[in-house]
Coordinates of C-alpha atoms in Angstrom, one line a residue:
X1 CA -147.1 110.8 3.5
X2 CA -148.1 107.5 4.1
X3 CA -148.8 106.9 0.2
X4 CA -145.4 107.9 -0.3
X5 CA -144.2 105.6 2.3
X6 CA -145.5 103.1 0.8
X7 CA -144.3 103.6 -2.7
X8 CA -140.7 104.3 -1.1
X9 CA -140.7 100.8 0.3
X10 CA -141.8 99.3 -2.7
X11 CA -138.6 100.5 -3.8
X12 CA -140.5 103.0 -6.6
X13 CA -138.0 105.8 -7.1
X14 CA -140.7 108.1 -8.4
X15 CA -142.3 110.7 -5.5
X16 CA -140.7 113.1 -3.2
X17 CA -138.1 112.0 -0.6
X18 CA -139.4 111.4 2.9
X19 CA -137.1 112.9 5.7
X20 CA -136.0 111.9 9.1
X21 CA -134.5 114.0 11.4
X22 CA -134.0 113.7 15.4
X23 CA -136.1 110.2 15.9
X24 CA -133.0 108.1 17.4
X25 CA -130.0 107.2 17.6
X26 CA -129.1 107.7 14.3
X27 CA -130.5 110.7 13.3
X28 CA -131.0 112.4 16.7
X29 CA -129.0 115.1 18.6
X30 CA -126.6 114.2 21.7
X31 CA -128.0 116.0 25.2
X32 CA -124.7 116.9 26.1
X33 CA -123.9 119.1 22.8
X34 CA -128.0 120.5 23.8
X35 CA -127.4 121.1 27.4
X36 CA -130.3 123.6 27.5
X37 CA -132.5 121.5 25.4
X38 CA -131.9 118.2 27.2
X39 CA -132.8 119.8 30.4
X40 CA -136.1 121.0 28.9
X41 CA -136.8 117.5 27.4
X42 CA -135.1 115.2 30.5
X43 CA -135.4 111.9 28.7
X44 CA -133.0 110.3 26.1
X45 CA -133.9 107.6 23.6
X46 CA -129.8 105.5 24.3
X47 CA -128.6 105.0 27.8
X48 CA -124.9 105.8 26.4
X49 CA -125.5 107.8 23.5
X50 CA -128.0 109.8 24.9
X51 CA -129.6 111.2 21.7
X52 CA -132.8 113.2 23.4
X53 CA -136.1 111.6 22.8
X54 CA -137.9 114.9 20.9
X55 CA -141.0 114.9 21.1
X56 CA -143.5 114.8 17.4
X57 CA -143.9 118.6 17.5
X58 CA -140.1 119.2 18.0
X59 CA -139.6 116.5 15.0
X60 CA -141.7 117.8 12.4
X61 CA -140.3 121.9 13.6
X62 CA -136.8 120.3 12.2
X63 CA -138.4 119.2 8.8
X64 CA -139.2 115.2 9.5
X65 CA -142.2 113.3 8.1
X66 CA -141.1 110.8 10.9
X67 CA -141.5 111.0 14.7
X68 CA -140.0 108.4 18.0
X69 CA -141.7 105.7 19.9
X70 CA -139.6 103.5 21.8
X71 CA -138.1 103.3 25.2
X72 CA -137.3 106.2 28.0
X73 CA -134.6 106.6 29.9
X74 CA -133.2 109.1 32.5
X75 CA -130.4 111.3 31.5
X76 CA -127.4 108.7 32.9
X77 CA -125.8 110.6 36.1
X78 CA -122.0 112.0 35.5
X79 CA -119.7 111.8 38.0
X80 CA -117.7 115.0 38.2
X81 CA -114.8 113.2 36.2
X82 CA -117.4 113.2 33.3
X83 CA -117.6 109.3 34.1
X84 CA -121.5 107.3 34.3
X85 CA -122.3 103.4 33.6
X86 CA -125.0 102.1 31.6
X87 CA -127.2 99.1 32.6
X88 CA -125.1 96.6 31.1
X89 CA -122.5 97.4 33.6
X90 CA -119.8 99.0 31.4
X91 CA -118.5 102.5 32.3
X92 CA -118.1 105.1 30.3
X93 CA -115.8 108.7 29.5
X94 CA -117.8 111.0 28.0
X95 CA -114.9 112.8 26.2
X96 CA -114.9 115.2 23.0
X97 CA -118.6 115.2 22.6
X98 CA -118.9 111.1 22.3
X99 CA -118.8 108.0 24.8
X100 CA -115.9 106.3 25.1
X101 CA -115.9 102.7 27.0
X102 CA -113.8 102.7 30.3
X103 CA -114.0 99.6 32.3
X104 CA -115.3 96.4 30.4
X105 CA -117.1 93.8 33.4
X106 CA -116.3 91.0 31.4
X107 CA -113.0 91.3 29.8
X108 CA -110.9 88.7 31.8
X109 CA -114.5 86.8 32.1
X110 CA -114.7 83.0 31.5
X111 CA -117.6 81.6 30.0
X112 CA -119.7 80.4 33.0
X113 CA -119.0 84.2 34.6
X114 CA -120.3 85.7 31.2
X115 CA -123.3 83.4 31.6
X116 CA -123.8 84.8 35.2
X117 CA -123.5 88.9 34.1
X118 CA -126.4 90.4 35.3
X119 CA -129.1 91.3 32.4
X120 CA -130.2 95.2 32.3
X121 CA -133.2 96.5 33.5
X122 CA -135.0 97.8 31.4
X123 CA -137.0 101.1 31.4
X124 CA -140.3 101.5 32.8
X125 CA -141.4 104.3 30.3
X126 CA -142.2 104.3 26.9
X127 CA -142.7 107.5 24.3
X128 CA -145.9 106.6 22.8
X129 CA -146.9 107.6 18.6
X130 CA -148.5 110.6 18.5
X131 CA -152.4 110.5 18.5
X132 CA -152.4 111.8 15.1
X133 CA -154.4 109.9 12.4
X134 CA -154.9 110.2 8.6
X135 CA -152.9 110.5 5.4
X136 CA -150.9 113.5 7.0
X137 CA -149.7 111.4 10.4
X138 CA -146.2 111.3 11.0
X139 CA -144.6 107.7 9.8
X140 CA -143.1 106.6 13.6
X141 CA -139.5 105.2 14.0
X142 CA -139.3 102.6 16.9
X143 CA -135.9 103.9 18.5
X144 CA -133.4 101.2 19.4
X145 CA -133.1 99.9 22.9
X146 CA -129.8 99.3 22.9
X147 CA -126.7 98.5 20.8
X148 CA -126.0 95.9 18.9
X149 CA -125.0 92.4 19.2
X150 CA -120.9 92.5 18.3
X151 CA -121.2 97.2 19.8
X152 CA -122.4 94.9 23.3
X153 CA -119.8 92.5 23.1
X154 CA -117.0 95.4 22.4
X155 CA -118.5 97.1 25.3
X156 CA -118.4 94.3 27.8
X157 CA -115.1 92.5 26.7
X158 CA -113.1 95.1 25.2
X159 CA -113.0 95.2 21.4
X160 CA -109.4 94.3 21.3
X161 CA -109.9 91.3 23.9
X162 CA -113.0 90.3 21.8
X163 CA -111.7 90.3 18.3
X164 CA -108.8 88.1 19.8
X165 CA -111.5 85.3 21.3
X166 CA -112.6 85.6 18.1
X167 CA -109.7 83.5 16.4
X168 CA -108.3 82.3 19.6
X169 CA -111.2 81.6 22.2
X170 CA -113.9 80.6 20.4
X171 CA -115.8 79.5 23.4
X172 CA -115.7 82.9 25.0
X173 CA -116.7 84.8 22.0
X174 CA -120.0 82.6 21.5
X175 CA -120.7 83.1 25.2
X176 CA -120.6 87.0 24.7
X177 CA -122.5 86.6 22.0
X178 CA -125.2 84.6 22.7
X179 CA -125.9 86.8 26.1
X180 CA -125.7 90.1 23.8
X181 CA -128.4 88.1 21.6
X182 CA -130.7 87.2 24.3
X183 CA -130.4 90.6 26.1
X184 CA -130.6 92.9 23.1
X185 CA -133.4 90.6 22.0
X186 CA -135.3 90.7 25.0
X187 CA -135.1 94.4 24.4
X188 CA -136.5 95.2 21.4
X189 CA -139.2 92.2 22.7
X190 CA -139.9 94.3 25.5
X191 CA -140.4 97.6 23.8
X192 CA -142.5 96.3 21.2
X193 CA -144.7 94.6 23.6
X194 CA -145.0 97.9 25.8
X195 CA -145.9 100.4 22.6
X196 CA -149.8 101.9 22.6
X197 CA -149.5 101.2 18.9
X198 CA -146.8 99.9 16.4
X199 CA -144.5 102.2 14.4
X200 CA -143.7 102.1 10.7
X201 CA -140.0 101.2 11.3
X202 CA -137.7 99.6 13.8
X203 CA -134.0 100.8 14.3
X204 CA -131.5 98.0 14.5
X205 CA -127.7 99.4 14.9
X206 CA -124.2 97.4 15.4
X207 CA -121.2 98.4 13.5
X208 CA -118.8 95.8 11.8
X209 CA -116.0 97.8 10.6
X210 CA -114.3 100.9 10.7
X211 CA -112.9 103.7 7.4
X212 CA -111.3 101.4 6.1
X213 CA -112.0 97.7 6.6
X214 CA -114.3 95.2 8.6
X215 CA -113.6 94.6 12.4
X216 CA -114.1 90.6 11.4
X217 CA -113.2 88.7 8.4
X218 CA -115.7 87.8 6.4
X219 CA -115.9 84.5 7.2
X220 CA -115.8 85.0 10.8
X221 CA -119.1 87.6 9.8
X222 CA -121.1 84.6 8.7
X223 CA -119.9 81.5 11.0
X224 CA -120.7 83.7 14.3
X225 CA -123.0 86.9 13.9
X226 CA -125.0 86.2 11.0
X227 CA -126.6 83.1 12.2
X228 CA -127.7 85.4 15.3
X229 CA -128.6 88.2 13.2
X230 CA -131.4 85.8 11.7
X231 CA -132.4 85.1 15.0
X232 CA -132.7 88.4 16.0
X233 CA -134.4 89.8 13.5
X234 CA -136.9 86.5 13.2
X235 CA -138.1 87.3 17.5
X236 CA -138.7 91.4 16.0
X237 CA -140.9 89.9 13.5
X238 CA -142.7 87.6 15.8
X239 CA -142.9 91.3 17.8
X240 CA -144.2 94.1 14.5
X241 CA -145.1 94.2 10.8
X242 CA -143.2 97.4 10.4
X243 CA -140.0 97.7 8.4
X244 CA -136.5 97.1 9.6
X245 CA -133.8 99.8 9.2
X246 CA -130.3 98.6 9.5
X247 CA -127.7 100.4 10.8
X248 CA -124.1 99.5 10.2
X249 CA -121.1 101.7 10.4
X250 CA -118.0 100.9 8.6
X251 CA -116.2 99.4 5.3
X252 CA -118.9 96.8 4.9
X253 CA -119.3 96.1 1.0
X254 CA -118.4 92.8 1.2
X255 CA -121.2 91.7 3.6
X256 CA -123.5 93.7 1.6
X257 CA -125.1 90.5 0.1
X258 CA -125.3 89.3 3.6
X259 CA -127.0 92.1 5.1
X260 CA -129.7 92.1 2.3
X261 CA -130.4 88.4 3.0
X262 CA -131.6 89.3 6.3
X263 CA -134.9 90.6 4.7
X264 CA -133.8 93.9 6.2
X265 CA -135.9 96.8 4.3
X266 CA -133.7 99.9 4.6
X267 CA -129.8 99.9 5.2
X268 CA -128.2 103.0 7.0
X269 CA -124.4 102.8 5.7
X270 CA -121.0 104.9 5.8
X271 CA -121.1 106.6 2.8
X272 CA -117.3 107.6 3.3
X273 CA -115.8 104.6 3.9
X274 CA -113.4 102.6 2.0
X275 CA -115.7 100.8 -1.1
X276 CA -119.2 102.1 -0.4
X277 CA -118.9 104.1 -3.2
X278 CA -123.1 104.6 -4.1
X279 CA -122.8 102.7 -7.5
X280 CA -121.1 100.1 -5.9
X281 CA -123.7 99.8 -2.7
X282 CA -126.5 99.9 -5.1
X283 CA -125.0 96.9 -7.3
X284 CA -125.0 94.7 -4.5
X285 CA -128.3 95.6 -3.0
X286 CA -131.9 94.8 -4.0
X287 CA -133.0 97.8 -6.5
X288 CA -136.5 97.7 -3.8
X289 CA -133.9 98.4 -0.9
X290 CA -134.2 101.7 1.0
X291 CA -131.0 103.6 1.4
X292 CA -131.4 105.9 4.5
X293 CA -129.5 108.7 5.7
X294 CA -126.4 108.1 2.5
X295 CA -126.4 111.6 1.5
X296 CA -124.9 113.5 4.5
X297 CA -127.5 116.4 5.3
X298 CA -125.3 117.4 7.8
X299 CA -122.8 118.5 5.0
X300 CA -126.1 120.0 2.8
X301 CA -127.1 121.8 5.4
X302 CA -123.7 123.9 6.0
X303 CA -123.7 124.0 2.4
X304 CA -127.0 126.3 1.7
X305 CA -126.2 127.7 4.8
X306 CA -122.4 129.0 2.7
X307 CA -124.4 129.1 -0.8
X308 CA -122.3 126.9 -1.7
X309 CA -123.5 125.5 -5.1
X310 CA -121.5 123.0 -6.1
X311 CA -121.7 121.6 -3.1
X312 CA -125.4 122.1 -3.1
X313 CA -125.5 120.7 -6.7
X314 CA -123.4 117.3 -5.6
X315 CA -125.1 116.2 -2.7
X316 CA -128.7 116.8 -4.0
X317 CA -127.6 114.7 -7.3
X318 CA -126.5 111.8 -5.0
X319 CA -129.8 112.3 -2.8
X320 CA -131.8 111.6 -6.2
X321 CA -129.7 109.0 -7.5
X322 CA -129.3 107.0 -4.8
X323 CA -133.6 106.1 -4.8
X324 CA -135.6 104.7 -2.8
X325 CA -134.2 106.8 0.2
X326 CA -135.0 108.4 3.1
X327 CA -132.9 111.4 3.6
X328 CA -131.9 111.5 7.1
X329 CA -128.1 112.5 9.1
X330 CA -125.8 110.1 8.4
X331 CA -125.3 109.5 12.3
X332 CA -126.0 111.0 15.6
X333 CA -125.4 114.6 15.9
X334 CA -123.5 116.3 18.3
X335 CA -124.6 119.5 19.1
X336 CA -127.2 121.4 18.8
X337 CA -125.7 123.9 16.1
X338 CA -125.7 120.3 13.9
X339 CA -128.8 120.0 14.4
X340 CA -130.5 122.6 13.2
X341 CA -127.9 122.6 9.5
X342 CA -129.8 119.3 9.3
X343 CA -132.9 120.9 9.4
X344 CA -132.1 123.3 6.8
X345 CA -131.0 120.7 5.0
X346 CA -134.1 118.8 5.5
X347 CA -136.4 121.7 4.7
X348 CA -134.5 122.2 1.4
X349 CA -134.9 118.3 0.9
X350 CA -139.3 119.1 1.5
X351 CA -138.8 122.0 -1.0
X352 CA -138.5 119.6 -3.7
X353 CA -141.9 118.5 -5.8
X354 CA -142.3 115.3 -7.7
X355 CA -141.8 117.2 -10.7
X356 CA -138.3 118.3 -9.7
X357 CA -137.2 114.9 -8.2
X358 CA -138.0 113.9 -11.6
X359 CA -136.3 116.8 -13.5
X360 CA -133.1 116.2 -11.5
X361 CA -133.0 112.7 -12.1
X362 CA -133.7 112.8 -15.9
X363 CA -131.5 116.4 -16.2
X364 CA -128.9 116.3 -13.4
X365 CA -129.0 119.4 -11.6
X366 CA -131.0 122.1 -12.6
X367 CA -129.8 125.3 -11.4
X368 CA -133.5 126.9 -11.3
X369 CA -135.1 123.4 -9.1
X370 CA -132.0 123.8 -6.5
X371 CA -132.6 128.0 -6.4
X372 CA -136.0 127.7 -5.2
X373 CA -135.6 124.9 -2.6
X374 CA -132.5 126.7 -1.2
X375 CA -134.9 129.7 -1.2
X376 CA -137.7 127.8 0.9
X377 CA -134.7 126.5 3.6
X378 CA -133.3 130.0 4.1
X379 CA -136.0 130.5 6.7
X380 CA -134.7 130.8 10.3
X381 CA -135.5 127.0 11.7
X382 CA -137.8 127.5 14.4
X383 CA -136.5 127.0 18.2
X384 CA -137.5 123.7 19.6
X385 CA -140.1 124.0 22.7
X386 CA -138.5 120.8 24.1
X387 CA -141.4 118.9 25.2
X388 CA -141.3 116.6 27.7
X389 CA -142.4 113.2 25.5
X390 CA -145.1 112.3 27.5
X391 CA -144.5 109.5 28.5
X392 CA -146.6 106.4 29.3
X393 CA -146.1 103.4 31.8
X394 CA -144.8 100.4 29.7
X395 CA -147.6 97.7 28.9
X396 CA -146.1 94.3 30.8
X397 CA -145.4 92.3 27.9
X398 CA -145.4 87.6 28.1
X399 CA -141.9 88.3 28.0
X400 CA -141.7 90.2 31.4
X401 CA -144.6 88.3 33.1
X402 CA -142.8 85.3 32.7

């Protein structure tokens, strides 16, 4: 696994595809679609999101080669109007199975008030690697702490209000963002510092658009967030060796260029929206860059689960073309029920040898390579246990003591 791993980010298209299922906030499952399983677990990896922090037995059960370290937090508490706040101070709905933003603390803030908004507290617990060693070890995803820089801004200001300072109140805009960026830095600083041992791969996530265009011109992109971006990602490094997954939602294909400067070594990107077409993504990306989580395994999974071959036939062509990947859910899952057509999906995805990856790439798909990997994922997913992710008392890091 870790051979492959290596070869993957390398950017060698050869190999079998590594899988990652239920580490974060990505490719994780939403506690309040798992009510039974969240109270089993009783941690979540995202304050607002609250994907459930599985533990590595859970992880592999669903089909991953990867498993979670990173921060834990207590399950937020819901008033009985479904309402809760995060530690940034915003308050949230939790409506239709997602988190919607309620009240924003800063959105009629002034500069000198957005300089005086409380930081977070961060958690005191951390879900450590597991104490597995070896070849076979499960690769370990460094969940994210938090949103994103311009996801935090949205959230404090208002996304309306914040777009608007954007073009019209420039000074407000830069002091949003330069509190998201030393609060969302000071995050992933703490966590790293506070981890028994390092992970494989850090999760970054902030989305810059939405179906069908880009919240911020491009210009605007490059004059305000991507000078932070480098900034960000330059106090990670200081933090880890391990490899930086980026994840963006949105019609971004014309920052594309801009994202890949970053040094960024995977990209987690809307496959549906507007230009992000995968011979178009590819052309404007490194050939070495890891595409994860592009094929949705959320729609493989119903697919085997309808033997649906076409369908079947599509989606594993794009999975194989669209190397190096990691196949993963294209974002957070809602329910439970999601979660386990994922895991078929992902099992199916493990079916596959380096001899087939390699016969569907040369060939296309072959009917009698897609048959016997559908065969191997027809197996009943096993029920989770819903360990509790033992968690550990977070090292103090410099950061903290100071």
């Amino acid at each position: 696994m870790v051979q492959q791993w290596g070869r993957t980010l390398a950017g060698e298209p050869g190999g079998s595809v590594l899988v990652d299922v239920g580490t974060s906030t990505v490719s994780g499952v939403r506690g309040p679609g798992a009510p039974e399983l969240a109270a089993k677990i009783g941690y979540v990896g995202h304050p607002v999101l609250q994907t459930l922090a599985l533990d590595a037995a859970d992880t592999a059960a669903l089909g991953s080669h990867f498993a979670r370290t990173g921060l834990l937090y207590e399950q937020p508490r819901v008033s009985d109007d479904d309402t809760f706040t995060d530690p940034f101070g915003v308050e949230w709905l939790w409506s239709q199975g997602a988190p919607a933003p309620l009240n924003h603390p800063l959105e009629d803030a002034d500069p000198p008030a957005v300089a005086r908004h409380p930081r977070p507290e961060w958690p005191r617990l951390v879900q450590p690697a597991p104490r597995t060693g070896g070849a076979a070890r499960p690769l370990v995803v460094a969940d994210a702490p938090c949103s994103g820089l311009i996801e935090t801004c949205f959230q404090l200001r208002n996304s309306w209000q914040f777009m608007m300072d954007i073009t019209d109140n420039w000074r407000v805009a830069n002091a949003l963002l330069d509190w998201a960026l030393e609060s969302v830095a000071t995050g992933y600083e703490r966590m790293l510092a506070a981890l028994p041992s390092p992970p494989d791969v850090v999760l970054y996530g902030d989305d810059y658009g939405y179906q069908g265009g880009m919240f911020l011109s491009d210009e605007d992109f490059r004059t305000f967030v991507r000078p932070r971006l480098r900034t960000l990602f330059s106090r990670i490094r200081r933090q880890t060796a391990a490899a930086v997954c980026f994840h963006c939602c949105g019609a971004v294909a014309s920052i594309l260029p801009d994202l890949a400067d970053l040094g960024v070594e995977l990209v987690n990107l809307q496959y549906d929206a507007k230009g992000m077409e995968l011979d178009r993504v590819r052309a404007q990306l490194p050939a070495s860059m890891v595409l994860h989580g592009y094929t949705d395994l959320l729609a493989l999974g119903h697919a085997l689960a309808k033997d649906d071959r076409r369908s079947i036939a599509v989606l594993t062509d794009e999975l194989v073309r669209s190397a190096p990947v990691v196949a993963a859910p294209v974002d957070s899952l809602a329910t439970e029920e999601e979660l386990f057509a994922v895991a078929r999906a992902a099992h199916f995805v493990r079916a596959l040898t380096d001899d087939d990856i390699e016969r569907l790439r040369r060939l296309g798909p072959v009917r009698e390579v897609l048959d016997r990997a559908a065969a191997a994922a027809a197996h009943e997913v096993p029920r989770l246990a819903g360990g509790t992710p033992s968690p550990e008392p977070a090292h103090q890091s410099s950061t903290e003591r100071r």
